[in-house]
Amino acid sequence: MAKLVVSKFGGTSMGDADCMLRSAEVSFRQGSGLVVVSATSGTTNDLIALGKTAESQAWSESEKILSKIQDKHNKIAQDLKLPADAKAKLETLFEEMSSLAKGMHLLKDCSVKAMDTLMSLGERMSSVLFTEAMSQVLKKHGSAKSAELLDVRTVLRTDDQFGKAKPLTNDVANLCQKNLSFLREGKKVMCTQGYIGMTEEGITTTLGRGGSDYSAAILAEGVSADVLEIWTDVAGIATTDPRLCPKAQPISEISFKEASELATFGAKVLHPATLLPAIRKNIPVFVGSSFDVEARGTWVRMDVEDHPLIRAMALRKKQVLVTLSTPEMLYAHGFLFQIFKIFNDHKVSIDAITTSEISVSVTLDDSTLLNKNLIKDLSQIADVQVEENLALISLIGNNINHTPGLGKRIFETIPDINVRMICLGASKHNFCFLVADEQGPEVIKRLHACFIEAGIEEMA
Ligand code: ASP
Ligand code: MG
């Protein structure tokens, strides 16, 4: 049976006709059976602006944004010499976009539910264009395969949390089994949308910004793919953010566990939840650049060959440290339960945590505090202290909690920097600590020089 490859291309890989053709070449070379695409770069933002403008401003303002979006897609259509049937599909989507915006304008309402349908148009438009690019590339290479457009909503069933819908994995698997089992025959390249899905009632949903990676992983799981490829504009996962550290190096291989920690703790390459479906089905994930296919890229797998002590490091900015203290915690039980219950009720995810006998400190993204009720509810059971402008530094690697001397090396590198909190021990793959936000980049630079550039990881 043919190997089944699911490939995802992000917005910049869909930037214009050339980008689309280049991405289609990559898909051809990789033998992709299912290609998942994002909206053309900037379009999702434009659609959000369209919804907000339609709701609150004169209609002429919305018309400007509508024209901008249409012009961009028409230009790609023209450059690709889009055939009449595909052109007609694009026109229908333009009409839908303008009707939806008009509806929002008349009702003065751009609820999340309505916005999801409006935002779905970004991926629905780009996928029509990309299918044509894929067709042309297959033809050029004399391939017997055909490229076809798939409406992902026929398989990507979600719940109805609009704006952040959750895929219903069992339903997705059943629908993929029913509608996409032909993929293994290797005769067709199906081109489809990332980011969007549909409820059982047939209402369009989105998975949250940047959700196309996640869509691709969910689909890879649904069709039991052999490989999931995430093609973006950087050549794989780097040892740290190259904007912080010009000497950051590409990582050729990283384990699922390390990569999940890295994604959660601030590396921008992968959507944090992306890996979960791949982990569930043990599908290796490749991250590469559609602009530089010769670059090696990064493989993310269950088992990897080398296990360096420190493989990568990440900086997560704009953190707050919330410390909850109460004397009632002394020799008592149930306090952590009460605290976690409040975080749970507010659907807040905690990143790092430390405790002492009468207090607990947790780190949160500062945007969490926009929800004023969280602190109010916590204040009912404890004294609450909030420290802002912090950054979480994470070192990701292997055997971190069983390596003598690691802490010494880390802190020797930053003797002049105050460390506000340290988290070590829960995972052998992560050591993280908090510093002042403005010192974050400097700390990463020094640690990178010490652990990656100097090759000290060999001490593992
Ligand atoms: N187009 C969506 C966004 O910009 C999804 C994605 O690109 O992954 O958020
Ligand atoms: Mg994107």
Short mmCIF file of C-alpha atoms and ligand atoms in Angstrom, two decimals, residues 8 10-11 38-39 44 123 195 208-213, ligand 1:
data_model
loop_
_atom_site.label_atom_id
_atom_site.label_comp_id
_atom_site.label_asym_id
_atom_site.label_seq_id
_atom_site.Cartn_x
_atom_site.Cartn_y
_atom_site.Cartn_z
CA LYS A 8 0.28 21.28 5.71
CA GLY A 10 1.02 27.85 6.30
CA GLY A 11 -0.07 31.31 5.19
CA SER A 38 -3.91 27.97 5.60
CA ALA A 39 -5.47 31.17 4.33
CA THR A 44 -7.48 35.86 8.42
CA GLU A 123 -8.97 28.87 3.96
CA TYR A 195 -8.31 25.81 10.74
CA GLY A 208 -8.54 29.01 17.11
CA ARG A 209 -5.88 31.23 15.53
CA GLY A 210 -2.98 29.35 14.04
CA GLY A 211 -5.12 26.20 14.11
CA SER A 212 -4.16 24.80 10.71
CA ASP A 213 -1.29 22.76 12.14
N1 ASP B 1 -5.49 31.20 8.98
C1 ASP B 1 -5.56 30.93 10.38
C2 ASP B 1 -4.83 32.01 11.15
O1 ASP B 1 -4.22 32.89 10.58
C3 ASP B 1 -5.09 29.58 10.74
C4 ASP B 1 -3.64 29.28 10.45
O2 ASP B 1 -2.98 29.97 9.67
O3 ASP B 1 -3.13 28.31 11.00
O4 ASP B 1 -4.89 32.00 12.34
#
